[in-house]
Short mmCIF file of C-alpha atoms and ligand atoms in Angstrom, two decimals:
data_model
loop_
_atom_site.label_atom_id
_atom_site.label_comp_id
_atom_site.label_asym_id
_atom_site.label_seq_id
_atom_site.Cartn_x
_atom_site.Cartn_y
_atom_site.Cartn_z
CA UNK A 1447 30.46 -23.17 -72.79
CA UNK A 1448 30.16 -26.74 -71.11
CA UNK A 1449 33.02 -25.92 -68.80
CA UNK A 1450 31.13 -22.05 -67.58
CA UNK A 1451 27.79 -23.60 -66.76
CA UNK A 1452 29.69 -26.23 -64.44
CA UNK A 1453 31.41 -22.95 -62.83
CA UNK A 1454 28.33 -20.82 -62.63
CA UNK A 1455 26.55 -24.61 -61.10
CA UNK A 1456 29.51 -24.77 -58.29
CA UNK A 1457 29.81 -20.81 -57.54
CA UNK A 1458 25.57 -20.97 -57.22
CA UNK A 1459 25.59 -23.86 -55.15
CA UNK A 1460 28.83 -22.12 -52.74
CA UNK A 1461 26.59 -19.28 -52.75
CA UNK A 1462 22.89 -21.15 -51.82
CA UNK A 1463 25.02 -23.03 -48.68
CA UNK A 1464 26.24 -19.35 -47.49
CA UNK A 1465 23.03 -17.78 -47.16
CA UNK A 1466 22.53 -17.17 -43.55
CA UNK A 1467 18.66 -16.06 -44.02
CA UNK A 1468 15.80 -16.16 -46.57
CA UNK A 1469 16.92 -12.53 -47.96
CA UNK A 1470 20.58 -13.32 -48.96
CA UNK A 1471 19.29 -16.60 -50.29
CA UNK A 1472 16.83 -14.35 -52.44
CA UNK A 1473 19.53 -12.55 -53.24
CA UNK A 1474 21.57 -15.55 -54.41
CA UNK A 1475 18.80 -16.55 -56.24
CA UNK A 1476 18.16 -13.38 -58.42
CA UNK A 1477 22.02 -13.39 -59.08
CA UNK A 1478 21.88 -17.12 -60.46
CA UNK A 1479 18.48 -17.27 -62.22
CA UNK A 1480 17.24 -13.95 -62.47
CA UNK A 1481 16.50 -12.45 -65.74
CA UNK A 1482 19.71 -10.93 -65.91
CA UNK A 1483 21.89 -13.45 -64.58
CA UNK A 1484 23.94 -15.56 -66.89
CA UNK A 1485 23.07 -18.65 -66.70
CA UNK A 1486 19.12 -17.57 -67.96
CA UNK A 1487 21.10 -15.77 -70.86
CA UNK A 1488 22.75 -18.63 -72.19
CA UNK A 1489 19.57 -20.88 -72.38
CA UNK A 1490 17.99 -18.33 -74.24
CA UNK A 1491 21.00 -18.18 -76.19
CA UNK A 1492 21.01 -21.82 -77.25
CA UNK A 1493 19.51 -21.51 -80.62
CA UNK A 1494 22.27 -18.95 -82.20
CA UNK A 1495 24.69 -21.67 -81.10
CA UNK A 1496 26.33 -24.40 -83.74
CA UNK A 1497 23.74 -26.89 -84.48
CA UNK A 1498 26.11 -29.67 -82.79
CA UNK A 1499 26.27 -27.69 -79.94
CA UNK A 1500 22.73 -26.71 -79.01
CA UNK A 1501 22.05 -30.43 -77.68
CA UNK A 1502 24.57 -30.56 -75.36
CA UNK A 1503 24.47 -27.18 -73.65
CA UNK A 1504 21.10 -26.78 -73.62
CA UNK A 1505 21.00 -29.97 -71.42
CA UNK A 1506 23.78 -28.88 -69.50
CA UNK A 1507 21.96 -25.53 -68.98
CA UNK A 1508 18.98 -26.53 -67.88
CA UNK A 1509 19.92 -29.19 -65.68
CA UNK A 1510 22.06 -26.80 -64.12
CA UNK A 1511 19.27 -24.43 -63.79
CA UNK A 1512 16.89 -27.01 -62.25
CA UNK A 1513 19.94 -28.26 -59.83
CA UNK A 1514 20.34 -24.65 -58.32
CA UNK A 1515 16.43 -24.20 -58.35
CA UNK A 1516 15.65 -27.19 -55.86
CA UNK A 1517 18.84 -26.60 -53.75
CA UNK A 1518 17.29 -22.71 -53.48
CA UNK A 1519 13.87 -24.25 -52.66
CA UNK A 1520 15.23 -26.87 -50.44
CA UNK A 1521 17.78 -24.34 -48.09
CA UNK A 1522 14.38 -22.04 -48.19
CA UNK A 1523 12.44 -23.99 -46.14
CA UNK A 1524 15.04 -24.89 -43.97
CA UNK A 1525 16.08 -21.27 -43.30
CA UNK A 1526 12.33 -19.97 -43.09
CA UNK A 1527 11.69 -23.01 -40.32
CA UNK A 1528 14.50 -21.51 -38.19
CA UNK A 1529 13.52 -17.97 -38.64
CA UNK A 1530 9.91 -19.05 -37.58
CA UNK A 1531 11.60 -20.98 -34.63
CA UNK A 1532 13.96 -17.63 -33.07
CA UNK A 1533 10.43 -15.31 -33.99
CA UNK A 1534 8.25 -17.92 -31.57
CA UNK A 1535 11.43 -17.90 -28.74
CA UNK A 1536 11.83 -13.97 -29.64
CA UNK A 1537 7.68 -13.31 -28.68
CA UNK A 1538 7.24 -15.14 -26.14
CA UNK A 1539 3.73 -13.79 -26.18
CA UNK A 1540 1.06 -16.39 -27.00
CA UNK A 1541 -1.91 -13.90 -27.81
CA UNK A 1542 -3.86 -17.16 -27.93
CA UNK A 1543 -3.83 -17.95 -24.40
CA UNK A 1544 -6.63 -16.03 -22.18
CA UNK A 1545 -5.66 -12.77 -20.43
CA UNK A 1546 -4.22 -13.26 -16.80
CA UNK A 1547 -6.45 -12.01 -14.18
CA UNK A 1548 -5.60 -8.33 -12.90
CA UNK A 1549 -3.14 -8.33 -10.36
CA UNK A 1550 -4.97 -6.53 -7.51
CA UNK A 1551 -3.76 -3.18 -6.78
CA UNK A 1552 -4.06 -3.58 -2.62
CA UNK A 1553 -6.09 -1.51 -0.75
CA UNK A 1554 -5.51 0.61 2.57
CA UNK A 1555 -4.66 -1.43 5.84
CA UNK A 1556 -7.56 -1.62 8.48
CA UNK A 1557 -5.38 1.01 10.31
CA UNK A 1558 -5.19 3.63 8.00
CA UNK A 1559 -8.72 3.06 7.29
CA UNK A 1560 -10.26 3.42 10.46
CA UNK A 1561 -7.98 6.52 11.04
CA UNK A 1562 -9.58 8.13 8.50
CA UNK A 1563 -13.05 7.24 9.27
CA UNK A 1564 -12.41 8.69 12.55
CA UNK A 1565 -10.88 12.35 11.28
CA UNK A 1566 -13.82 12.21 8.67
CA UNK A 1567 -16.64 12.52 11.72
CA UNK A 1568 -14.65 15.09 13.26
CA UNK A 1569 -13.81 17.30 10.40
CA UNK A 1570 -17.50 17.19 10.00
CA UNK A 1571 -18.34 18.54 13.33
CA UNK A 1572 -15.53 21.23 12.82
CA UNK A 1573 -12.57 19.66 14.02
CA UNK A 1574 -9.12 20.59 12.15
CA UNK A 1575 -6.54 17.35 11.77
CA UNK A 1576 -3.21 18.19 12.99
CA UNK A 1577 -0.23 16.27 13.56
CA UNK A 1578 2.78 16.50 16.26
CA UNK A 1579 6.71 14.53 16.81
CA UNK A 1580 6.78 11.30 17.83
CA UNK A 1581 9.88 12.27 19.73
CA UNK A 1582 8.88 13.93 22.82
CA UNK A 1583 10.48 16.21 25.57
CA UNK A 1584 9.61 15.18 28.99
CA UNK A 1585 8.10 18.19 29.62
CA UNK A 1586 5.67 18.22 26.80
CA UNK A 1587 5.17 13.96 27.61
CA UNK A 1588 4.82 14.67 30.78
CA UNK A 1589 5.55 17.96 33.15
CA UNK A 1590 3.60 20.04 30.81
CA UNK A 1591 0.79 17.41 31.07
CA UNK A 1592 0.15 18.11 35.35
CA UNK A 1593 2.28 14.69 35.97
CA UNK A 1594 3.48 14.61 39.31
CA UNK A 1595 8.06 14.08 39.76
CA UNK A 1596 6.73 10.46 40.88
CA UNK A 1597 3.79 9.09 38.49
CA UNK A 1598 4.53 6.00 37.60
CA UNK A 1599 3.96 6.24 33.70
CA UNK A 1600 7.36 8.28 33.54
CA UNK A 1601 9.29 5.11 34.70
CA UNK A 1602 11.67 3.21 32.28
CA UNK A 1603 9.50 0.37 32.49
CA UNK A 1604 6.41 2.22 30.81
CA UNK A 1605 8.67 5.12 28.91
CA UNK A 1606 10.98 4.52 26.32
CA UNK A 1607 13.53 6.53 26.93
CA UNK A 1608 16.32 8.22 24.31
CA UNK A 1609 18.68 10.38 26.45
CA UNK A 1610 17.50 11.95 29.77
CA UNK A 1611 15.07 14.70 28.09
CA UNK A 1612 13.96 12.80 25.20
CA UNK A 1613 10.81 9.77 24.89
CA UNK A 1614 8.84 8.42 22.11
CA UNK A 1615 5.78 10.16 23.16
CA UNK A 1616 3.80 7.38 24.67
CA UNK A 1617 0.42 9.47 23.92
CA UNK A 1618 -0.86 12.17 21.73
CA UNK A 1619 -1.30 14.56 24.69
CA UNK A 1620 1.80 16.20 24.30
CA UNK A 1621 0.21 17.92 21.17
CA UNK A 1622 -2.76 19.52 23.56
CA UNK A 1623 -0.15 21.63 24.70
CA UNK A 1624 1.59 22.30 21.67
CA UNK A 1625 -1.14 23.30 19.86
CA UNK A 1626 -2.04 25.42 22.83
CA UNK A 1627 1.49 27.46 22.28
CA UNK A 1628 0.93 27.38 18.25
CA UNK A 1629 -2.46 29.62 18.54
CA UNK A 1630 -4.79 31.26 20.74
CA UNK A 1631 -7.98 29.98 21.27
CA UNK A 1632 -10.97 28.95 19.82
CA UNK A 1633 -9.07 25.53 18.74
CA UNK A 1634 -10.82 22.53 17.70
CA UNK A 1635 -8.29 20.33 16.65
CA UNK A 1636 -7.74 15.84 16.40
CA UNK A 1637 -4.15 14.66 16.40
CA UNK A 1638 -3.47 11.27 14.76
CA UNK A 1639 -0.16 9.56 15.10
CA UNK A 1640 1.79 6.92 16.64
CA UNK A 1641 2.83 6.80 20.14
CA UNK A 1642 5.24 3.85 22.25
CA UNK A 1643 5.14 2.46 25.26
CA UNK A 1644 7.08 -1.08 26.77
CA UNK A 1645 4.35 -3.19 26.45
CA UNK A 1646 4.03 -6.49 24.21
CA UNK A 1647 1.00 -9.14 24.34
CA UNK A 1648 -2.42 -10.35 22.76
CA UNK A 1649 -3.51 -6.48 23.50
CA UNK A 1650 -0.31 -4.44 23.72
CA UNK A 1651 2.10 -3.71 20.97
CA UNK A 1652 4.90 -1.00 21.46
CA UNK A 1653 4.31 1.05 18.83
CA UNK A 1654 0.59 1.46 18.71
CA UNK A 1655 -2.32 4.70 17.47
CA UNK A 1656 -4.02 7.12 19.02
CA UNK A 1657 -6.26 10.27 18.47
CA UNK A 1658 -6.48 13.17 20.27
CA UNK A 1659 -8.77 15.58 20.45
CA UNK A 1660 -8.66 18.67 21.89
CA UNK A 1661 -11.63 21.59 21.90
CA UNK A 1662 -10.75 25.02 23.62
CA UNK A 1663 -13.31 27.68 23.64
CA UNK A 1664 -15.09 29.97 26.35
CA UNK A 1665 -18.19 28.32 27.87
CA UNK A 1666 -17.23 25.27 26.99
CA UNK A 1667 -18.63 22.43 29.77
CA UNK A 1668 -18.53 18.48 29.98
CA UNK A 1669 -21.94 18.32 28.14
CA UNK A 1670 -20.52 19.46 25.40
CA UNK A 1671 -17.52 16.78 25.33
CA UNK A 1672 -20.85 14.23 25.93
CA UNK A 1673 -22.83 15.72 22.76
CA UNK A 1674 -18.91 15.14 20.92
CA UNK A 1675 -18.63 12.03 21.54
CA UNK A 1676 -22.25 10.69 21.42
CA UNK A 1677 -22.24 11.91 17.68
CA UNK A 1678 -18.94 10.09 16.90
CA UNK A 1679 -19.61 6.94 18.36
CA UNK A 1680 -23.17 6.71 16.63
CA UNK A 1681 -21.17 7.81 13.19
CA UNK A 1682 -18.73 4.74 14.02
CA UNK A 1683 -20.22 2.15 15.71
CA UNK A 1684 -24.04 2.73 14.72
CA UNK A 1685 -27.26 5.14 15.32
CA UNK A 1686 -28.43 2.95 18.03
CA UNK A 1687 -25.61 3.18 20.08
CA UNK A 1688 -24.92 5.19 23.91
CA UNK A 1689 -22.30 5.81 25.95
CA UNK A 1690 -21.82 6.35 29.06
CA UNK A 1691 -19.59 8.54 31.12
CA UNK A 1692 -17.64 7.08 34.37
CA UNK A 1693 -15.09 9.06 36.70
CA UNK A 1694 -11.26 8.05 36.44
CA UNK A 1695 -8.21 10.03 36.51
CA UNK A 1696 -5.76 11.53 34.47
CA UNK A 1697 -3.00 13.80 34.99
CA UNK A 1698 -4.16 16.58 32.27
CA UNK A 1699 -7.88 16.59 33.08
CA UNK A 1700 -10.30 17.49 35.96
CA UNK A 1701 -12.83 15.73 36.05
CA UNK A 1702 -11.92 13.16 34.17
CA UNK A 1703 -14.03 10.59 32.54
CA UNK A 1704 -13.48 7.23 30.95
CA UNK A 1705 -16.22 6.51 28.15
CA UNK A 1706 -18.22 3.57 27.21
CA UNK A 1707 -20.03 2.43 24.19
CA UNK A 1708 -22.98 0.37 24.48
CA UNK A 1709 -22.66 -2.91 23.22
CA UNK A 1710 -23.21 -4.11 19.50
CA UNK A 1711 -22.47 -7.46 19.86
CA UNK A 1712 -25.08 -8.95 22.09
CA UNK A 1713 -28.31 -8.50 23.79
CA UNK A 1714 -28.49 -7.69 27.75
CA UNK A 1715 -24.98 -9.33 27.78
CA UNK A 1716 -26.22 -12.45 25.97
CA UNK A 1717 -25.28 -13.93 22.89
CA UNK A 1718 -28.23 -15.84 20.98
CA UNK A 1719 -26.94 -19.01 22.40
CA UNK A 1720 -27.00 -17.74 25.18
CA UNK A 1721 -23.79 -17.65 26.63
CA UNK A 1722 -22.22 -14.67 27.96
CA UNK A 1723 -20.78 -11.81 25.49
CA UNK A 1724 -17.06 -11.67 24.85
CA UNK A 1725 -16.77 -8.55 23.62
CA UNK A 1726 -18.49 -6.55 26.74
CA UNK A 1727 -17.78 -9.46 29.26
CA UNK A 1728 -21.92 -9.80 29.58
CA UNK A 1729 -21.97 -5.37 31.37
CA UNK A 1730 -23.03 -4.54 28.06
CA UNK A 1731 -20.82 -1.42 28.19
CA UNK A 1732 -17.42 -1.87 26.14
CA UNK A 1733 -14.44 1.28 27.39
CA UNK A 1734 -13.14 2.90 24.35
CA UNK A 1735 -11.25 6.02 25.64
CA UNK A 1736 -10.46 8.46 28.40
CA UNK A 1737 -11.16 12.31 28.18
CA UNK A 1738 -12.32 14.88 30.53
CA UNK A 1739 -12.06 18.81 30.83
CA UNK A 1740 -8.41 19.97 30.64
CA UNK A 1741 -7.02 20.60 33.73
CA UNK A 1742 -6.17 24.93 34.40
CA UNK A 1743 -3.11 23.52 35.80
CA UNK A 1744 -2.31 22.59 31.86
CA UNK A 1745 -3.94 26.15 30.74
CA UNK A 1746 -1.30 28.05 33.30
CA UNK A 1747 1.68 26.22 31.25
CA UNK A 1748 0.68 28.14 28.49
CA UNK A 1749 -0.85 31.41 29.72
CA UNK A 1750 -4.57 31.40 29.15
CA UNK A 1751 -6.59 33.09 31.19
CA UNK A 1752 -8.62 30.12 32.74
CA UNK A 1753 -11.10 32.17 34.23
CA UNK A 1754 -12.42 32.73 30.50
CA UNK A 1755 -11.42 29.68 29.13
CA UNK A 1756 -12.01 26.34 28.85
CA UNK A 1757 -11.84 23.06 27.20
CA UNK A 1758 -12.61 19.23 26.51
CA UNK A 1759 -9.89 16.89 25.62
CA UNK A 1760 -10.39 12.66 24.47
CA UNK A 1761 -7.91 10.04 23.63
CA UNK A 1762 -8.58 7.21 21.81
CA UNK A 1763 -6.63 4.10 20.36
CA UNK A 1764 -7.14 3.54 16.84
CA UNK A 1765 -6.39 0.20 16.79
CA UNK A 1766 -8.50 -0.97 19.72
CA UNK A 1767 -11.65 1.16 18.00
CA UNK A 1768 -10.33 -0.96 14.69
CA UNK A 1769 -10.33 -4.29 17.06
CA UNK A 1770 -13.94 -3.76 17.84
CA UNK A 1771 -15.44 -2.44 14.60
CA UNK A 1772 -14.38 -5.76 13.07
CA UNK A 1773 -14.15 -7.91 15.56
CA UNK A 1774 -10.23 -8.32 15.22
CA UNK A 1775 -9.63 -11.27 18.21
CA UNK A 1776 -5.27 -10.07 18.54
CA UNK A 1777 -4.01 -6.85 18.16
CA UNK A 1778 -0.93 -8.44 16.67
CA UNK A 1779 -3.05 -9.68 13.52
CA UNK A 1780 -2.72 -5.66 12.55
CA UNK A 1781 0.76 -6.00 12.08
CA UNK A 1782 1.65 -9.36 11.30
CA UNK A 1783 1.23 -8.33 7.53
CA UNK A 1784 -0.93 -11.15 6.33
CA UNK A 1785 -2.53 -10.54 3.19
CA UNK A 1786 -4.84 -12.99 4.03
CA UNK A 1787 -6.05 -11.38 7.30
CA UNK A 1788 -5.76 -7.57 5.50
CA UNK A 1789 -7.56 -8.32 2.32
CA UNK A 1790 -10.87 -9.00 4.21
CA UNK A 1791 -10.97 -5.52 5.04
N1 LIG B 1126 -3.56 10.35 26.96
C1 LIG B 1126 -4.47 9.45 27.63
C2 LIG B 1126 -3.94 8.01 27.45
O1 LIG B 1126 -3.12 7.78 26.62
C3 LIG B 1126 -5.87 9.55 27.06
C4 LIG B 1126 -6.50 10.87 27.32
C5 LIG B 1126 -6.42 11.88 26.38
C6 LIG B 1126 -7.22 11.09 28.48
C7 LIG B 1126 -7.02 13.10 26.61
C8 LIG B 1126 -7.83 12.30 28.72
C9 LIG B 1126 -7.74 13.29 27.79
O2 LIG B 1126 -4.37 7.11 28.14
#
């Protein structure tokens, strides 16, 4: 009997150093000492033994049993430590430490922005947003568009250029005519996009915005491209704000007007300090596009009858109306793609 509880004592204690985790050692444990295991059985069996044996097994029993109770207790903890220890590396997740801040989810550039405040006023006076290819013919860049064999603005220096017939359209222009071909009039109609030219400094980039606009209709005179205008620029730049009207030339229209705002940055061309303003160079007029009546040479490229109608056209560049708005000192700052610079808009 002596000789089986030293067995059952070695196979427990082979068994409690096996035990890779807290279950098998549970395991182990009901096998040893549980109410049905054998070594249990023969301490309650001690009794029906010999008299001259009871003494000696019964010791041998229980010692046994207490042996295999504090190694099972003992290789407990130290398995339950290291489970605790792979749960803390397995969540890393202390739900004890504050929340992180929201990451912010952005916001749209200054760009995008402004080009949307801009088709916002003119869908609400009853203009339609359309848009047209960056790559251009020649002839809608330019022939299409009244400019004479020799203008200057077709040369390689101002143009880019892809194959003899091909540009990046270095205006939105080229859509006036398209549009012209899509539909017969009445057509009120802005065209955002990009448009290229060769140009690079504190005022130039080569890829750069503009909108069109474009308004075809019979009895339609320069008053009413004033009235246009007058009500945009107020919706943009402020109620208080003119503009003013001054002859130039383009190809496409005749007459042709470049347009001012009235200044929002200064008083009689005077800062408070009284030095001179930067922004309108102390006229109090700032330019901010070019427009006039479209030319009946541009009507006769696409067969309207010019003697019934007529029609306003404006260009604009987003990103000098942006510039101004915000008082943006480089142009370049737009696309330098500083989050710093962007997220203050
Ligand atoms: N396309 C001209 C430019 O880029 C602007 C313009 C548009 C002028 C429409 C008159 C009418 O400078």
């Amino acid at each position: 009997m002596i000789e089986r509880i030293e067995e059952l004592l070695a196979a427990g204690r082979a068994a409690i150093e096996q035990a890779r985790d807290t279950a098998a050692l549970e395991e182990v444990r009901i096998e040893y000492l549980g109410r049905k295991a054998e070594l249990p059985n023969i301490l309650r069996g001690v009794a029906e033994l010999p008299p001259e044996q009871r003494g000696p097994t019964g010791r041998a029993a229980n010692e046994a049993r207490k042996a295999l109770e504090t190694e099972i207790d003992a290789r407990s903890s130290k398995l339950a430590a290291a489970e605790l220890e792979q749960r803390l590396i397995d969540d890393k997740i202390d739900v004890t430490l504050p929340g992180d801040p929201q990451p912010s989810i952005g916001r749209l550039h200054l760009l995008t922005q402004t080009r949307r405040e801009i088709e916002d006023v003119f869908l609400g006076l009853g203009f339609q947003v359309k848009e047209g290819p960056e790559l251009e013919t020649v002839y809608y860049n330019f022939d299409a568009l009244n400019h004479d064999p020799t203008h200057p603005a077709r040369l390689e220096t101002d143009t880019f250029y892809i194959g003899e017939d091909l540009v990046l359209r270095t205006h939105t222009s080229p859509m006036q005519v398209r549009a012209m071909l899509a539909q017969p009039p009445p057509i009120h109609i802005i065209v955002p996009g990009r448009v290229y030219r060769p140009d690079s400094d504190a005022t130039h980039t080569p890829q750069f915005h503009q909108i069109e606009g474009l308004a075809i209709d019979e009895d339609i005179t320069l008053a009413d491209l004033k009235g246009t205008l007058l009500a945009a620029v107020k919706a943009i730049f402020g109620d208080e704000r003119e503009i003013r009207l001054r002859p130039h030339f383009f190809p496409f229209t005749e007459p042709s007007v470049e347009v001012d705002v009235s200044c929002f940055n200064c008083t009689q061309g005077l800062l408070e300090d009284g030095s001179r303003c930067n922004l309108c160079k102390g006229t109090t007029w700032i330019e901010i596009l070019g427009a006039g009546m479209v030319d009946p040479n541009v009507l006769g490229h696409v067969d309207y009858d010019t003697e019934r109608y007529q029609g306003f056209a404006f260009g604009m560049g987003i990103e000098r109306i942006a510039m101004l708005k915000h008082g943006v000192p480089d142009l370049r700052l737009l696309y330098d793609n500083d989050i710093r610079f962007l997220e203050q808009f």
